[in-house]
mmCIF file of C-alpha atoms in Angstrom:
data_model
loop_
_atom_site.group_PDB
_atom_site.id
_atom_site.type_symbol
_atom_site.label_atom_id
_atom_site.label_comp_id
_atom_site.label_asym_id
_atom_site.label_seq_id
_atom_site.Cartn_x
_atom_site.Cartn_y
_atom_site.Cartn_z
ATOM 1 C CA MET N 23 134.727 108.679 102.653
ATOM 2 C CA THR N 24 133.823 106.830 99.435
ATOM 3 C CA LYS N 25 135.614 107.258 96.165
ATOM 4 C CA SER N 26 133.474 108.161 93.213
ATOM 5 C CA LYS N 27 133.778 105.888 90.219
ATOM 6 C CA ARG N 28 135.627 107.418 87.299
ATOM 7 C CA ARG N 29 133.293 108.055 84.397
ATOM 8 C CA ASN N 30 134.205 107.348 80.802
ATOM 9 C CA TYR N 31 132.738 109.525 78.091
ATOM 10 C CA ASP N 32 132.504 108.455 74.488
ATOM 11 C CA PRO N 33 134.299 110.522 71.836
ATOM 12 C CA GLU N 34 131.031 111.841 70.380
ATOM 13 C CA PHE N 35 129.964 113.243 73.767
ATOM 14 C CA LYS N 36 133.335 114.968 74.143
ATOM 15 C CA ARG N 37 133.146 116.486 70.656
ATOM 16 C CA ASN N 38 129.621 117.740 71.274
ATOM 17 C CA ALA N 39 130.648 119.239 74.618
ATOM 18 C CA VAL N 40 133.508 121.099 72.948
ATOM 19 C CA LEU N 41 131.228 122.385 70.190
ATOM 20 C CA LEU N 42 128.644 123.538 72.757
ATOM 21 C CA SER N 43 131.347 125.370 74.682
ATOM 22 C CA GLU N 44 132.203 127.392 71.565
ATOM 23 C CA ASP N 45 128.782 129.054 71.696
ATOM 24 C CA PRO N 46 129.519 132.705 72.684
ATOM 25 C CA SER N 47 126.168 133.098 74.468
ATOM 26 C CA ARG N 48 127.141 130.625 77.205
ATOM 27 C CA THR N 49 130.149 130.397 79.499
ATOM 28 C CA HIS N 50 132.268 127.273 79.727
ATOM 29 C CA THR N 51 131.106 126.756 83.294
ATOM 30 C CA GLU N 52 127.447 126.886 82.235
ATOM 31 C CA VAL N 53 128.049 124.319 79.512
ATOM 32 C CA ALA N 54 129.960 122.046 81.904
ATOM 33 C CA ASP N 55 127.235 122.322 84.560
ATOM 34 C CA SER N 56 124.495 121.563 82.042
ATOM 35 C CA LEU N 57 126.364 118.429 80.939
ATOM 36 C CA GLY N 58 127.151 117.344 84.491
ATOM 37 C CA ILE N 59 130.915 117.530 84.083
ATOM 38 C CA SER N 60 133.647 119.555 85.704
ATOM 39 C CA PRO N 61 134.727 122.751 83.930
ATOM 40 C CA ASN N 62 138.327 121.457 84.163
ATOM 41 C CA ILE N 63 137.384 118.392 82.126
ATOM 42 C CA LEU N 64 135.760 120.599 79.515
ATOM 43 C CA TYR N 65 138.902 122.788 79.305
ATOM 44 C CA ARG N 66 141.042 119.683 78.870
ATOM 45 C CA TRP N 67 138.766 118.389 76.078
ATOM 46 C CA ARG N 68 138.842 121.796 74.378
ATOM 47 C CA ARG N 69 142.658 121.807 74.495
ATOM 48 C CA GLU N 70 142.833 118.284 73.058
ATOM 49 C CA TYR N 71 140.339 119.167 70.343
ATOM 50 C CA SER N 72 142.276 122.293 69.360
ATOM 51 C CA ARG N 73 145.533 120.320 69.187
ATOM 52 C CA ASN N 74 144.286 117.204 67.377
ATOM 53 C CA GLY N 75 141.149 118.346 65.559
ATOM 54 C CA GLY N 76 139.331 115.397 63.980
ATOM 55 C CA ASN N 77 141.645 112.859 65.621
ATOM 56 C CA ALA N 78 140.880 114.129 69.115
ATOM 57 C CA PHE N 79 139.427 111.557 71.485
ATOM 58 C CA ALA N 80 140.333 108.730 69.102
ATOM 59 C CA GLY N 81 141.254 106.222 71.774
ATOM 60 C CA GLN N 82 140.251 102.663 70.910
ATOM 61 C CA GLU N 83 136.694 103.494 69.910
ATOM 62 C CA ASN N 84 137.771 105.155 66.689
ATOM 63 C CA GLY N 85 139.538 102.103 65.283
ATOM 64 C CA ILE N 86 142.358 104.124 63.763
ATOM 65 C CA LEU N 87 145.533 102.073 63.997
ATOM 66 C CA THR N 88 148.993 103.157 63.080
ATOM 67 C CA ASP N 89 151.329 100.843 61.195
ATOM 68 C CA GLU N 90 153.156 100.167 64.451
ATOM 69 C CA LYS N 91 149.945 99.198 66.270
ATOM 70 C CA LEU N 92 148.907 96.964 63.377
ATOM 71 C CA ARG N 93 152.293 95.242 63.496
ATOM 72 C CA ILE N 94 151.983 94.756 67.265
ATOM 73 C CA LYS N 95 148.505 93.238 66.859
ATOM 74 C CA GLU N 96 149.818 90.918 64.153
ATOM 75 C CA LEU N 97 152.746 89.793 66.303
ATOM 76 C CA GLU N 98 150.510 89.281 69.330
ATOM 77 C CA LYS N 99 148.243 87.040 67.234
ATOM 78 C CA LYS N 100 151.231 85.039 65.991
ATOM 79 C CA LEU N 101 152.428 84.656 69.575
ATOM 80 C CA ARG N 102 149.006 83.435 70.735
ATOM 81 C CA ASP N 103 148.897 80.962 67.839
ATOM 82 C CA ALA N 104 152.397 79.682 68.636
ATOM 83 C CA GLU N 105 151.527 79.305 72.329
ATOM 84 C CA THR N 106 148.357 77.394 71.447
ATOM 85 C CA GLU N 107 150.259 75.096 69.106
ATOM 86 C CA ARG N 108 152.947 74.539 71.755
ATOM 87 C CA ASP N 109 150.297 73.617 74.316
ATOM 88 C CA ILE N 110 148.672 71.167 71.916
ATOM 89 C CA LEU N 111 152.015 69.552 71.102
ATOM 90 C CA LYS N 112 152.911 69.284 74.781
ATOM 91 C CA LYS N 113 149.591 67.601 75.477
ATOM 92 C CA ALA N 114 150.072 65.165 72.584
ATOM 93 C CA LEU N 115 153.561 64.284 73.810
ATOM 94 C CA CYS N 116 152.307 63.786 77.379
ATOM 95 C CA GLN N 117 149.577 61.467 76.109
ATOM 96 C CA ARG N 118 152.117 59.418 74.151
ATOM 97 C CA ILE N 119 154.427 59.212 77.163
ATOM 98 C CA GLN N 120 151.518 57.996 79.306
ATOM 99 C CA GLU N 121 150.737 55.336 76.696
ATOM 100 C CA LEU N 122 154.342 54.133 76.729
ATOM 101 C CA TYR N 123 154.388 54.151 80.513
ATOM 102 C CA SER N 124 151.254 51.988 80.571
ATOM 103 C CA GLU N 125 152.666 49.639 77.908
ATOM 104 C CA HIS N 126 155.681 48.975 80.138
ATOM 105 C CA GLY N 127 153.440 48.068 83.056
ATOM 106 C CA GLN N 128 154.064 51.405 84.754
ATOM 107 C CA MET N 129 157.659 50.396 85.353
ATOM 108 C CA ALA N 130 159.329 52.576 82.728
ATOM 109 C CA GLY N 131 161.528 55.486 83.606
ATOM 110 C CA SER N 132 162.614 58.488 81.596
ATOM 111 C CA PRO N 133 165.545 56.757 79.816
ATOM 112 C CA MET N 134 163.341 53.845 78.700
ATOM 113 C CA ILE N 135 160.548 56.094 77.428
ATOM 114 C CA THR N 136 163.049 58.359 75.672
ATOM 115 C CA ALA N 137 164.595 55.324 73.975
ATOM 116 C CA ASP N 138 161.151 54.084 72.905
ATOM 117 C CA LEU N 139 160.305 57.480 71.422
ATOM 118 C CA GLN N 140 163.611 57.528 69.547
ATOM 119 C CA ASP N 141 163.121 53.936 68.327
ATOM 120 C CA GLU N 142 159.683 54.827 67.031
ATOM 121 C CA GLU N 143 161.039 58.014 65.523
ATOM 122 C CA THR N 144 157.944 59.569 67.001
ATOM 123 C CA ASN N 145 157.187 62.936 65.632
ATOM 124 C CA VAL N 146 155.007 64.849 68.055
ATOM 125 C CA THR N 147 153.670 66.903 65.172
ATOM 126 C CA GLU N 148 152.324 63.745 63.526
ATOM 127 C CA ILE N 149 150.605 62.740 66.764
ATOM 128 C CA ALA N 150 148.906 66.117 67.003
ATOM 129 C CA ASP N 151 147.905 65.939 63.319
ATOM 130 C CA GLU N 152 146.363 62.487 63.835
ATOM 131 C CA GLU N 153 144.276 63.854 66.683
ATOM 132 C CA GLY N 154 143.249 66.842 64.586
ATOM 133 C CA LYS N 155 144.504 69.210 67.250
ATOM 134 C CA ARG N 156 147.068 71.051 65.245
ATOM 135 C CA SER N 157 146.531 73.685 62.630
ATOM 136 C CA PRO N 158 148.502 73.443 59.396
ATOM 137 C CA PRO N 159 151.841 75.236 59.519
ATOM 138 C CA PRO N 160 152.124 78.646 57.895
ATOM 139 C CA SER N 161 153.523 78.527 54.386
ATOM 140 C CA GLY N 162 157.290 78.545 54.307
ATOM 141 C CA SER N 163 157.708 77.345 57.901
ATOM 142 C CA ARG N 164 159.667 74.313 58.973
ATOM 143 C CA LEU N 165 158.748 71.961 61.770
#
């Protein structure tokens, strides 16, 4: 037995199906059959349309976002930006550590490299800026 793939219908198709089903000369089953959908789906769409009117079938296609969803999108973008910046800074620090390791003839351990970084007062942010891999900080932020 094979499973049939679930079909997705766009909001306009659903609205048109509901409007067609309101025609008194045709039954709901006739409308559903003519559209190639189950009568149960049509009943569900009719119920949603009667409850939500113009906002029925909004989903993601409509583009209507509540304040909460906008805030979530904004925070997700900030998180992605922070993760990207973190990755860039980690890479810059790793490159500098490799340079120090090579300078010491590959004989340096963690305490020696840490001391070298502290002696240099190395700022990883400056390294990333020199390489052009870091975006400017948002206004009002501290590094």
